[in-house]
Amino acid sequence: MENTDTKKLSHKTLSKSFNLWFWGALTCSSQAQLQTFGYLCSMLPVIKELYPNNIQQQKDNLQAYTAFFNTNPMLGSIIIGTTASLEEARANGMEIDGQTINDMRVGLMGPIAGIGDSLIDGTLIPILLSIALGMSRNGSPVGAIFYIVVWDLIAYFGQRFLYFRGYKLGDQAVEFLVGKQGKAIRRAIAIVGGMVVGGVLATWVNVTTSLQLKDSTGKVFLDLQKQLDSIFPGLLTVIVTLFCWWLMAKKRVSSIWTMVIIIGIAFVGVVLGVFNPGLQY
């Protein structure tokens, strides 16, 4: 029989659960289930500690984590911590079933993805990369080292903090993330993220053309880049950026193929004399 005393997850088990999510959220995945397996693995130590003598109960409870799951992996750790809290409450007799937990997971996937993608991918990473690029001028490796070290520290300890915060708050975290405050946060972060990406674009992306038209004597009578700068400075940069956005957002072209297309356009442009890479042969 199960122990009727109040069950409490140990710090060791919670740490193990978090580490399984941290390392397995994206590495243990498939195209059909994405992060489902990482989620399931992270819950194994939790279920085993709560039901140490009931193998069938372990199987039944883990069944809830076989459903599709996908969100921002960094902020998604708060969902895992919240789930651990709900499982602990269920083991102590509260009326929580697998469907309730699954509904919570489904309800949080979208909000967490919206906040995480804007905050992490759209704001934090561009800021760190812009700092690293500045450090890497003249070929210095300091920028790359800075980015690797700082990002890894933020990723690990940030996710760990969110995991234990989700465990501590329990169902209160669900109400906050899907409520009015959560919507306001997602909107604010999206605006800030757009500003950061725009700033990085204006600072680090620079597309110019070397196309010039000459008369029969070889004198330049039209310098296209100077004409564009007098009308709309940075126009080619904006065009290239919008082209990349159109490929990835509208045509669903992957980032890798987008880079291949850009490289192909640049190569043809250099051959035709539209672009000048400034290389000396």
PDB file of C-alpha atoms in Angstrom:
ATOM      1  CA  MET A   1       0.000   0.000   0.000  1.00  0.00           C
ATOM      2  CA  GLU A   2       1.105   3.563  -0.620  1.00  0.00           C
ATOM      3  CA  ASN A   3       2.353   5.559   2.339  1.00  0.00           C
ATOM      4  CA  THR A   4      -0.515   7.739   3.645  1.00  0.00           C
ATOM      5  CA  ASP A   5       1.862  10.363   5.073  1.00  0.00           C
ATOM      6  CA  THR A   6       2.265  13.670   3.272  1.00  0.00           C
ATOM      7  CA  LYS A   7       4.593  13.200   0.341  1.00  0.00           C
ATOM      8  CA  LYS A   8       7.226  15.795  -0.446  1.00  0.00           C
ATOM      9  CA  LEU A   9       9.590  15.730  -3.393  1.00  0.00           C
ATOM     10  CA  SER A  10      13.230  15.942  -2.375  1.00  0.00           C
ATOM     11  CA  HIS A  11      15.555  18.622  -3.698  1.00  0.00           C
ATOM     12  CA  LYS A  12      17.687  15.884  -5.256  1.00  0.00           C
ATOM     13  CA  THR A  13      14.740  14.541  -7.243  1.00  0.00           C
ATOM     14  CA  LEU A  14      13.702  18.002  -8.382  1.00  0.00           C
ATOM     15  CA  SER A  15      17.271  18.764  -9.488  1.00  0.00           C
ATOM     16  CA  LYS A  16      17.416  15.498 -11.409  1.00  0.00           C
ATOM     17  CA  SER A  17      14.081  16.258 -13.050  1.00  0.00           C
ATOM     18  CA  PHE A  18      15.297  19.709 -14.097  1.00  0.00           C
ATOM     19  CA  ASN A  19      18.589  18.388 -15.488  1.00  0.00           C
ATOM     20  CA  LEU A  20      16.736  15.797 -17.563  1.00  0.00           C
ATOM     21  CA  TRP A  21      14.635  18.592 -19.056  1.00  0.00           C
ATOM     22  CA  PHE A  22      17.627  20.891 -19.601  1.00  0.00           C
ATOM     23  CA  TRP A  23      19.602  18.265 -21.500  1.00  0.00           C
ATOM     24  CA  GLY A  24      16.696  16.414 -23.077  1.00  0.00           C
ATOM     25  CA  ALA A  25      14.190  19.091 -24.150  1.00  0.00           C
ATOM     26  CA  LEU A  26      15.707  19.420 -27.630  1.00  0.00           C
ATOM     27  CA  THR A  27      18.140  16.503 -27.824  1.00  0.00           C
ATOM     28  CA  CYS A  28      15.519  13.846 -27.011  1.00  0.00           C
ATOM     29  CA  SER A  29      12.936  14.781 -29.642  1.00  0.00           C
ATOM     30  CA  SER A  30      11.322  13.741 -32.902  1.00  0.00           C
ATOM     31  CA  GLN A  31       9.554  15.548 -35.743  1.00  0.00           C
ATOM     32  CA  ALA A  32       6.238  14.022 -34.675  1.00  0.00           C
ATOM     33  CA  GLN A  33       6.439  14.597 -30.889  1.00  0.00           C
ATOM     34  CA  LEU A  34       9.134  17.312 -30.614  1.00  0.00           C
ATOM     35  CA  GLN A  35       9.721  17.888 -26.865  1.00  0.00           C
ATOM     36  CA  THR A  36       7.359  15.192 -25.596  1.00  0.00           C
ATOM     37  CA  PHE A  37      10.132  12.701 -24.819  1.00  0.00           C
ATOM     38  CA  GLY A  38      12.210  15.285 -22.970  1.00  0.00           C
ATOM     39  CA  TYR A  39       9.152  16.183 -20.885  1.00  0.00           C
ATOM     40  CA  LEU A  40       8.435  12.523 -20.173  1.00  0.00           C
ATOM     41  CA  CYS A  41      12.038  11.842 -19.121  1.00  0.00           C
ATOM     42  CA  SER A  42      12.033  14.829 -16.786  1.00  0.00           C
ATOM     43  CA  MET A  43       8.989  13.448 -14.969  1.00  0.00           C
ATOM     44  CA  LEU A  44      10.411   9.952 -14.417  1.00  0.00           C
ATOM     45  CA  PRO A  45      12.269  10.723 -11.147  1.00  0.00           C
ATOM     46  CA  VAL A  46       9.246  12.668  -9.853  1.00  0.00           C
ATOM     47  CA  ILE A  47       6.804   9.809 -10.440  1.00  0.00           C
ATOM     48  CA  LYS A  48       9.230   7.193  -9.096  1.00  0.00           C
ATOM     49  CA  GLU A  49       9.708   9.051  -5.823  1.00  0.00           C
ATOM     50  CA  LEU A  50       6.006   9.756  -5.331  1.00  0.00           C
ATOM     51  CA  TYR A  51       4.954   6.145  -6.063  1.00  0.00           C
ATOM     52  CA  PRO A  52       7.990   4.017  -5.157  1.00  0.00           C
ATOM     53  CA  ASN A  53       6.052   0.798  -4.565  1.00  0.00           C
ATOM     54  CA  ASN A  54       3.342   1.008  -7.198  1.00  0.00           C
ATOM     55  CA  ILE A  55       4.620   0.293 -10.704  1.00  0.00           C
ATOM     56  CA  GLN A  56       1.141   0.372 -12.222  1.00  0.00           C
ATOM     57  CA  GLN A  57       0.453   3.794 -10.729  1.00  0.00           C
ATOM     58  CA  GLN A  58       3.727   5.035 -12.174  1.00  0.00           C
ATOM     59  CA  LYS A  59       2.721   3.814 -15.630  1.00  0.00           C
ATOM     60  CA  ASP A  60      -0.751   5.345 -15.388  1.00  0.00           C
ATOM     61  CA  ASN A  61       0.549   8.736 -14.282  1.00  0.00           C
ATOM     62  CA  LEU A  62       3.282   8.858 -16.917  1.00  0.00           C
ATOM     63  CA  GLN A  63       0.679   8.251 -19.619  1.00  0.00           C
ATOM     64  CA  ALA A  64      -0.338  11.920 -19.337  1.00  0.00           C
ATOM     65  CA  TYR A  65       3.094  12.951 -20.605  1.00  0.00           C
ATOM     66  CA  THR A  66       2.967  11.022 -23.860  1.00  0.00           C
ATOM     67  CA  ALA A  67       0.835  13.709 -25.535  1.00  0.00           C
ATOM     68  CA  PHE A  68       2.396  16.191 -27.940  1.00  0.00           C
ATOM     69  CA  PHE A  69       4.352  19.002 -26.313  1.00  0.00           C
ATOM     70  CA  ASN A  70       6.347  21.879 -27.756  1.00  0.00           C
ATOM     71  CA  THR A  71       7.218  25.306 -26.390  1.00  0.00           C
ATOM     72  CA  ASN A  72      10.189  27.580 -25.803  1.00  0.00           C
ATOM     73  CA  PRO A  73      12.597  25.211 -24.018  1.00  0.00           C
ATOM     74  CA  MET A  74      14.171  27.848 -21.780  1.00  0.00           C
ATOM     75  CA  LEU A  75      11.021  29.368 -20.302  1.00  0.00           C
ATOM     76  CA  GLY A  76       9.297  25.993 -20.681  1.00  0.00           C
ATOM     77  CA  SER A  77      11.096  24.786 -17.556  1.00  0.00           C
ATOM     78  CA  ILE A  78       8.494  26.646 -15.482  1.00  0.00           C
ATOM     79  CA  ILE A  79       5.862  24.266 -16.900  1.00  0.00           C
ATOM     80  CA  ILE A  80       7.922  21.253 -15.822  1.00  0.00           C
ATOM     81  CA  GLY A  81       8.289  22.650 -12.313  1.00  0.00           C
ATOM     82  CA  THR A  82       4.571  23.404 -12.138  1.00  0.00           C
ATOM     83  CA  THR A  83       3.797  19.861 -13.269  1.00  0.00           C
ATOM     84  CA  ALA A  84       6.020  18.423 -10.540  1.00  0.00           C
ATOM     85  CA  SER A  85       4.059  20.479  -8.009  1.00  0.00           C
ATOM     86  CA  LEU A  86       0.744  19.200  -9.384  1.00  0.00           C
ATOM     87  CA  GLU A  87       1.982  15.606  -9.308  1.00  0.00           C
ATOM     88  CA  GLU A  88       3.003  16.058  -5.685  1.00  0.00           C
ATOM     89  CA  ALA A  89      -0.459  17.433  -4.889  1.00  0.00           C
ATOM     90  CA  ARG A  90      -2.091  14.507  -6.706  1.00  0.00           C
ATOM     91  CA  ALA A  91      -0.006  12.030  -4.721  1.00  0.00           C
ATOM     92  CA  ASN A  92      -1.256  13.694  -1.529  1.00  0.00           C
ATOM     93  CA  GLY A  93      -4.901  13.128  -2.426  1.00  0.00           C
ATOM     94  CA  MET A  94      -5.931  16.283  -4.245  1.00  0.00           C
ATOM     95  CA  GLU A  95      -8.472  15.850  -7.054  1.00  0.00           C
ATOM     96  CA  ILE A  96      -6.035  16.211  -9.942  1.00  0.00           C
ATOM     97  CA  ASP A  97      -6.033  13.718 -12.782  1.00  0.00           C
ATOM     98  CA  GLY A  98      -3.934  13.226 -15.897  1.00  0.00           C
ATOM     99  CA  GLN A  99      -6.387  15.178 -18.046  1.00  0.00           C
ATOM    100  CA  THR A 100      -6.135  18.193 -15.738  1.00  0.00           C
ATOM    101  CA  ILE A 101      -2.349  18.157 -15.974  1.00  0.00           C
ATOM    102  CA  ASN A 102      -2.470  17.682 -19.735  1.00  0.00           C
ATOM    103  CA  ASP A 103      -4.901  20.598 -20.104  1.00  0.00           C
ATOM    104  CA  MET A 104      -2.484  22.742 -18.114  1.00  0.00           C
ATOM    105  CA  ARG A 105       0.404  21.758 -20.374  1.00  0.00           C
ATOM    106  CA  VAL A 106      -1.579  22.484 -23.531  1.00  0.00           C
ATOM    107  CA  GLY A 107      -2.790  25.798 -22.164  1.00  0.00           C
ATOM    108  CA  LEU A 108       0.723  26.964 -21.293  1.00  0.00           C
ATOM    109  CA  MET A 109       2.533  25.869 -24.468  1.00  0.00           C
ATOM    110  CA  GLY A 110       1.391  28.877 -26.500  1.00  0.00           C
ATOM    111  CA  PRO A 111       1.861  31.652 -23.895  1.00  0.00           C
ATOM    112  CA  ILE A 112       5.284  30.341 -22.881  1.00  0.00           C
ATOM    113  CA  ALA A 113       6.356  30.058 -26.526  1.00  0.00           C
ATOM    114  CA  GLY A 114       5.186  33.628 -27.180  1.00  0.00           C
ATOM    115  CA  ILE A 115       7.024  35.062 -24.178  1.00  0.00           C
ATOM    116  CA  GLY A 116      10.120  32.905 -24.621  1.00  0.00           C
ATOM    117  CA  ASP A 117      10.585  33.417 -28.355  1.00  0.00           C
ATOM    118  CA  SER A 118      10.239  37.186 -27.981  1.00  0.00           C
ATOM    119  CA  LEU A 119      12.306  37.510 -24.820  1.00  0.00           C
ATOM    120  CA  ILE A 120      15.040  34.947 -25.523  1.00  0.00           C
ATOM    121  CA  ASP A 121      15.310  34.628 -29.309  1.00  0.00           C
ATOM    122  CA  GLY A 122      14.173  38.136 -30.148  1.00  0.00           C
ATOM    123  CA  THR A 123      15.779  40.168 -27.356  1.00  0.00           C
ATOM    124  CA  LEU A 124      18.371  38.427 -25.176  1.00  0.00           C
ATOM    125  CA  ILE A 125      20.282  36.517 -27.859  1.00  0.00           C
ATOM    126  CA  PRO A 126      20.552  39.510 -30.251  1.00  0.00           C
ATOM    127  CA  ILE A 127      21.861  41.661 -27.376  1.00  0.00           C
ATOM    128  CA  LEU A 128      24.487  39.073 -26.416  1.00  0.00           C
ATOM    129  CA  LEU A 129      25.467  38.581 -30.065  1.00  0.00           C
ATOM    130  CA  SER A 130      25.816  42.330 -30.653  1.00  0.00           C
ATOM    131  CA  ILE A 131      28.150  42.557 -27.643  1.00  0.00           C
ATOM    132  CA  ALA A 132      30.099  39.509 -28.850  1.00  0.00           C
ATOM    133  CA  LEU A 133      30.407  40.933 -32.367  1.00  0.00           C
ATOM    134  CA  GLY A 134      31.842  44.130 -30.953  1.00  0.00           C
ATOM    135  CA  MET A 135      34.410  42.135 -28.984  1.00  0.00           C
ATOM    136  CA  SER A 136      35.336  40.102 -32.067  1.00  0.00           C
ATOM    137  CA  ARG A 137      36.485  43.001 -34.186  1.00  0.00           C
ATOM    138  CA  ASN A 138      39.801  42.400 -35.944  1.00  0.00           C
ATOM    139  CA  GLY A 139      39.385  38.656 -35.574  1.00  0.00           C
ATOM    140  CA  SER A 140      39.578  38.456 -31.780  1.00  0.00           C
ATOM    141  CA  PRO A 141      38.188  35.195 -30.277  1.00  0.00           C
ATOM    142  CA  VAL A 142      37.098  37.008 -27.100  1.00  0.00           C
ATOM    143  CA  GLY A 143      33.620  37.669 -28.465  1.00  0.00           C
ATOM    144  CA  ALA A 144      32.926  34.012 -29.213  1.00  0.00           C
ATOM    145  CA  ILE A 145      34.214  32.959 -25.786  1.00  0.00           C
ATOM    146  CA  PHE A 146      32.092  35.652 -24.113  1.00  0.00           C
ATOM    147  CA  TYR A 147      28.925  34.526 -25.891  1.00  0.00           C
ATOM    148  CA  ILE A 148      29.452  30.811 -25.180  1.00  0.00           C
ATOM    149  CA  VAL A 149      30.190  31.316 -21.475  1.00  0.00           C
ATOM    150  CA  VAL A 150      27.537  33.967 -20.746  1.00  0.00           C
ATOM    151  CA  TRP A 151      24.784  32.249 -22.739  1.00  0.00           C
ATOM    152  CA  ASP A 152      25.431  28.859 -21.132  1.00  0.00           C
ATOM    153  CA  LEU A 153      25.358  30.357 -17.634  1.00  0.00           C
ATOM    154  CA  ILE A 154      22.139  32.283 -18.322  1.00  0.00           C
ATOM    155  CA  ALA A 155      20.512  29.275 -20.006  1.00  0.00           C
ATOM    156  CA  TYR A 156      21.287  26.829 -17.192  1.00  0.00           C
ATOM    157  CA  PHE A 157      20.719  28.938 -14.096  1.00  0.00           C
ATOM    158  CA  GLY A 158      17.838  30.855 -15.683  1.00  0.00           C
ATOM    159  CA  GLN A 159      15.998  27.647 -16.514  1.00  0.00           C
ATOM    160  CA  ARG A 160      16.784  26.206 -13.094  1.00  0.00           C
ATOM    161  CA  PHE A 161      15.351  29.287 -11.385  1.00  0.00           C
ATOM    162  CA  LEU A 162      12.169  29.084 -13.464  1.00  0.00           C
ATOM    163  CA  TYR A 163      11.787  25.351 -12.785  1.00  0.00           C
ATOM    164  CA  PHE A 164      11.884  25.782  -9.014  1.00  0.00           C
ATOM    165  CA  ARG A 165       9.737  28.905  -9.234  1.00  0.00           C
ATOM    166  CA  GLY A 166       7.103  26.898 -11.113  1.00  0.00           C
ATOM    167  CA  TYR A 167       7.315  24.145  -8.487  1.00  0.00           C
ATOM    168  CA  LYS A 168       6.894  26.672  -5.674  1.00  0.00           C
ATOM    169  CA  LEU A 169       3.987  28.538  -7.246  1.00  0.00           C
ATOM    170  CA  GLY A 170       2.145  25.481  -8.563  1.00  0.00           C
ATOM    171  CA  ASP A 171      -1.226  26.314 -10.103  1.00  0.00           C
ATOM    172  CA  GLN A 172      -0.667  30.024  -9.327  1.00  0.00           C
ATOM    173  CA  ALA A 173       1.917  30.076 -12.117  1.00  0.00           C
ATOM    174  CA  VAL A 174      -0.719  28.832 -14.562  1.00  0.00           C
ATOM    175  CA  GLU A 175      -3.139  31.624 -13.652  1.00  0.00           C
ATOM    176  CA  PHE A 176      -0.425  34.264 -13.997  1.00  0.00           C
ATOM    177  CA  LEU A 177       0.929  33.074 -17.351  1.00  0.00           C
ATOM    178  CA  VAL A 178      -2.413  32.768 -19.123  1.00  0.00           C
ATOM    179  CA  GLY A 179      -4.125  35.727 -17.442  1.00  0.00           C
ATOM    180  CA  LYS A 180      -4.193  39.433 -18.261  1.00  0.00           C
ATOM    181  CA  GLN A 181      -0.752  40.021 -16.751  1.00  0.00           C
ATOM    182  CA  GLY A 182       0.752  37.308 -18.936  1.00  0.00           C
ATOM    183  CA  LYS A 183      -0.811  38.822 -22.072  1.00  0.00           C
ATOM    184  CA  ALA A 184       0.522  42.269 -21.184  1.00  0.00           C
ATOM    185  CA  ILE A 185       4.007  40.864 -20.612  1.00  0.00           C
ATOM    186  CA  ARG A 186       3.977  39.037 -23.956  1.00  0.00           C
ATOM    187  CA  ARG A 187       2.926  42.210 -25.777  1.00  0.00           C
ATOM    188  CA  ALA A 188       5.569  44.346 -24.049  1.00  0.00           C
ATOM    189  CA  ILE A 189       8.323  41.827 -24.723  1.00  0.00           C
ATOM    190  CA  ALA A 190       7.307  41.527 -28.373  1.00  0.00           C
ATOM    191  CA  ILE A 191       7.644  45.303 -28.773  1.00  0.00           C
ATOM    192  CA  VAL A 192      11.038  45.369 -27.058  1.00  0.00           C
ATOM    193  CA  GLY A 193      12.188  42.383 -29.099  1.00  0.00           C
ATOM    194  CA  GLY A 194      11.256  44.114 -32.344  1.00  0.00           C
ATOM    195  CA  MET A 195      13.200  47.208 -31.296  1.00  0.00           C
ATOM    196  CA  VAL A 196      16.278  45.157 -30.410  1.00  0.00           C
ATOM    197  CA  VAL A 197      16.225  43.209 -33.683  1.00  0.00           C
ATOM    198  CA  GLY A 198      15.798  46.477 -35.592  1.00  0.00           C
ATOM    199  CA  GLY A 199      18.745  47.993 -33.742  1.00  0.00           C
ATOM    200  CA  VAL A 200      20.963  44.986 -34.460  1.00  0.00           C
ATOM    201  CA  LEU A 201      19.887  45.076 -38.102  1.00  0.00           C
ATOM    202  CA  ALA A 202      20.751  48.762 -38.493  1.00  0.00           C
ATOM    203  CA  THR A 203      24.111  48.305 -36.756  1.00  0.00           C
ATOM    204  CA  TRP A 204      25.484  45.072 -38.197  1.00  0.00           C
ATOM    205  CA  VAL A 205      23.780  44.483 -41.557  1.00  0.00           C
ATOM    206  CA  ASN A 206      25.013  46.638 -44.412  1.00  0.00           C
ATOM    207  CA  VAL A 207      24.212  45.861 -48.049  1.00  0.00           C
ATOM    208  CA  THR A 208      25.616  48.150 -50.718  1.00  0.00           C
ATOM    209  CA  THR A 209      26.081  47.936 -54.467  1.00  0.00           C
ATOM    210  CA  SER A 210      29.147  48.786 -56.555  1.00  0.00           C
ATOM    211  CA  LEU A 211      27.160  49.135 -59.781  1.00  0.00           C
ATOM    212  CA  GLN A 212      28.259  52.134 -61.825  1.00  0.00           C
ATOM    213  CA  LEU A 213      27.404  53.272 -65.314  1.00  0.00           C
ATOM    214  CA  LYS A 214      30.176  54.822 -67.424  1.00  0.00           C
ATOM    215  CA  ASP A 215      30.246  56.673 -70.714  1.00  0.00           C
ATOM    216  CA  SER A 216      32.440  55.890 -73.712  1.00  0.00           C
ATOM    217  CA  THR A 217      35.380  57.707 -72.140  1.00  0.00           C
ATOM    218  CA  GLY A 218      35.160  55.643 -68.959  1.00  0.00           C
ATOM    219  CA  LYS A 219      33.788  58.464 -66.850  1.00  0.00           C
ATOM    220  CA  VAL A 220      31.187  57.456 -64.265  1.00  0.00           C
ATOM    221  CA  PHE A 221      27.911  59.257 -64.856  1.00  0.00           C
ATOM    222  CA  LEU A 222      25.771  57.155 -62.504  1.00  0.00           C
ATOM    223  CA  ASP A 223      26.861  55.732 -59.150  1.00  0.00           C
ATOM    224  CA  LEU A 224      23.838  53.715 -58.052  1.00  0.00           C
ATOM    225  CA  GLN A 225      24.809  53.527 -54.384  1.00  0.00           C
ATOM    226  CA  LYS A 226      25.257  57.300 -54.112  1.00  0.00           C
ATOM    227  CA  GLN A 227      21.869  57.833 -55.735  1.00  0.00           C
ATOM    228  CA  LEU A 228      20.218  55.406 -53.326  1.00  0.00           C
ATOM    229  CA  ASP A 229      21.899  57.048 -50.328  1.00  0.00           C
ATOM    230  CA  SER A 230      20.587  60.429 -51.393  1.00  0.00           C
ATOM    231  CA  ILE A 231      17.035  59.093 -51.658  1.00  0.00           C
ATOM    232  CA  PHE A 232      16.779  56.289 -49.070  1.00  0.00           C
ATOM    233  CA  PRO A 233      19.934  55.427 -47.077  1.00  0.00           C
ATOM    234  CA  GLY A 234      20.048  51.704 -46.250  1.00  0.00           C
ATOM    235  CA  LEU A 235      17.411  50.792 -48.825  1.00  0.00           C
ATOM    236  CA  LEU A 236      19.247  47.660 -50.014  1.00  0.00           C
ATOM    237  CA  THR A 237      19.649  46.485 -46.415  1.00  0.00           C
ATOM    238  CA  VAL A 238      15.901  46.824 -45.858  1.00  0.00           C
ATOM    239  CA  ILE A 239      15.140  45.000 -49.115  1.00  0.00           C
ATOM    240  CA  VAL A 240      17.424  42.077 -48.251  1.00  0.00           C
ATOM    241  CA  THR A 241      15.977  41.871 -44.730  1.00  0.00           C
ATOM    242  CA  LEU A 242      12.398  41.856 -45.997  1.00  0.00           C
ATOM    243  CA  PHE A 243      13.345  39.256 -48.602  1.00  0.00           C
ATOM    244  CA  CYS A 244      14.722  36.951 -45.890  1.00  0.00           C
ATOM    245  CA  TRP A 245      11.610  37.522 -43.776  1.00  0.00           C
ATOM    246  CA  TRP A 246       9.393  36.730 -46.771  1.00  0.00           C
ATOM    247  CA  LEU A 247      11.265  33.494 -47.451  1.00  0.00           C
ATOM    248  CA  MET A 248      11.109  32.236 -43.871  1.00  0.00           C
ATOM    249  CA  ALA A 249       7.745  33.621 -42.711  1.00  0.00           C
ATOM    250  CA  LYS A 250       5.656  33.377 -45.863  1.00  0.00           C
ATOM    251  CA  LYS A 251       7.302  30.626 -47.903  1.00  0.00           C
ATOM    252  CA  ARG A 252       8.402  28.546 -44.898  1.00  0.00           C
ATOM    253  CA  VAL A 253      11.978  28.311 -46.173  1.00  0.00           C
ATOM    254  CA  SER A 254      14.387  27.163 -43.456  1.00  0.00           C
ATOM    255  CA  SER A 255      17.090  29.488 -42.165  1.00  0.00           C
ATOM    256  CA  ILE A 256      19.792  27.264 -43.683  1.00  0.00           C
ATOM    257  CA  TRP A 257      18.273  27.406 -47.174  1.00  0.00           C
ATOM    258  CA  THR A 258      17.716  31.141 -46.762  1.00  0.00           C
ATOM    259  CA  MET A 259      21.441  31.573 -46.125  1.00  0.00           C
ATOM    260  CA  VAL A 260      22.224  29.397 -49.144  1.00  0.00           C
ATOM    261  CA  ILE A 261      19.976  31.576 -51.325  1.00  0.00           C
ATOM    262  CA  ILE A 262      21.622  34.769 -50.046  1.00  0.00           C
ATOM    263  CA  ILE A 263      25.086  33.335 -50.708  1.00  0.00           C
ATOM    264  CA  GLY A 264      23.994  32.377 -54.232  1.00  0.00           C
ATOM    265  CA  ILE A 265      22.645  35.889 -54.907  1.00  0.00           C
ATOM    266  CA  ALA A 266      25.845  37.424 -53.542  1.00  0.00           C
ATOM    267  CA  PHE A 267      28.001  35.164 -55.739  1.00  0.00           C
ATOM    268  CA  VAL A 268      26.060  36.023 -58.897  1.00  0.00           C
ATOM    269  CA  GLY A 269      26.108  39.697 -57.935  1.00  0.00           C
ATOM    270  CA  VAL A 270      29.889  39.700 -57.564  1.00  0.00           C
ATOM    271  CA  VAL A 271      30.324  37.976 -60.939  1.00  0.00           C
ATOM    272  CA  LEU A 272      28.066  40.562 -62.634  1.00  0.00           C
ATOM    273  CA  GLY A 273      29.737  43.464 -60.861  1.00  0.00           C
ATOM    274  CA  VAL A 274      26.683  44.421 -58.816  1.00  0.00           C
ATOM    275  CA  PHE A 275      28.488  43.764 -55.510  1.00  0.00           C
ATOM    276  CA  ASN A 276      32.124  44.333 -54.624  1.00  0.00           C
ATOM    277  CA  PRO A 277      33.414  42.254 -51.705  1.00  0.00           C
ATOM    278  CA  GLY A 278      36.634  44.303 -51.639  1.00  0.00           C
ATOM    279  CA  LEU A 279      38.889  41.277 -51.996  1.00  0.00           C
ATOM    280  CA  GLN A 280      42.381  41.608 -53.420  1.00  0.00           C
ATOM    281  CA  TYR A 281      43.638  38.901 -55.761  1.00  0.00           C
TER     282      TYR A 281
END
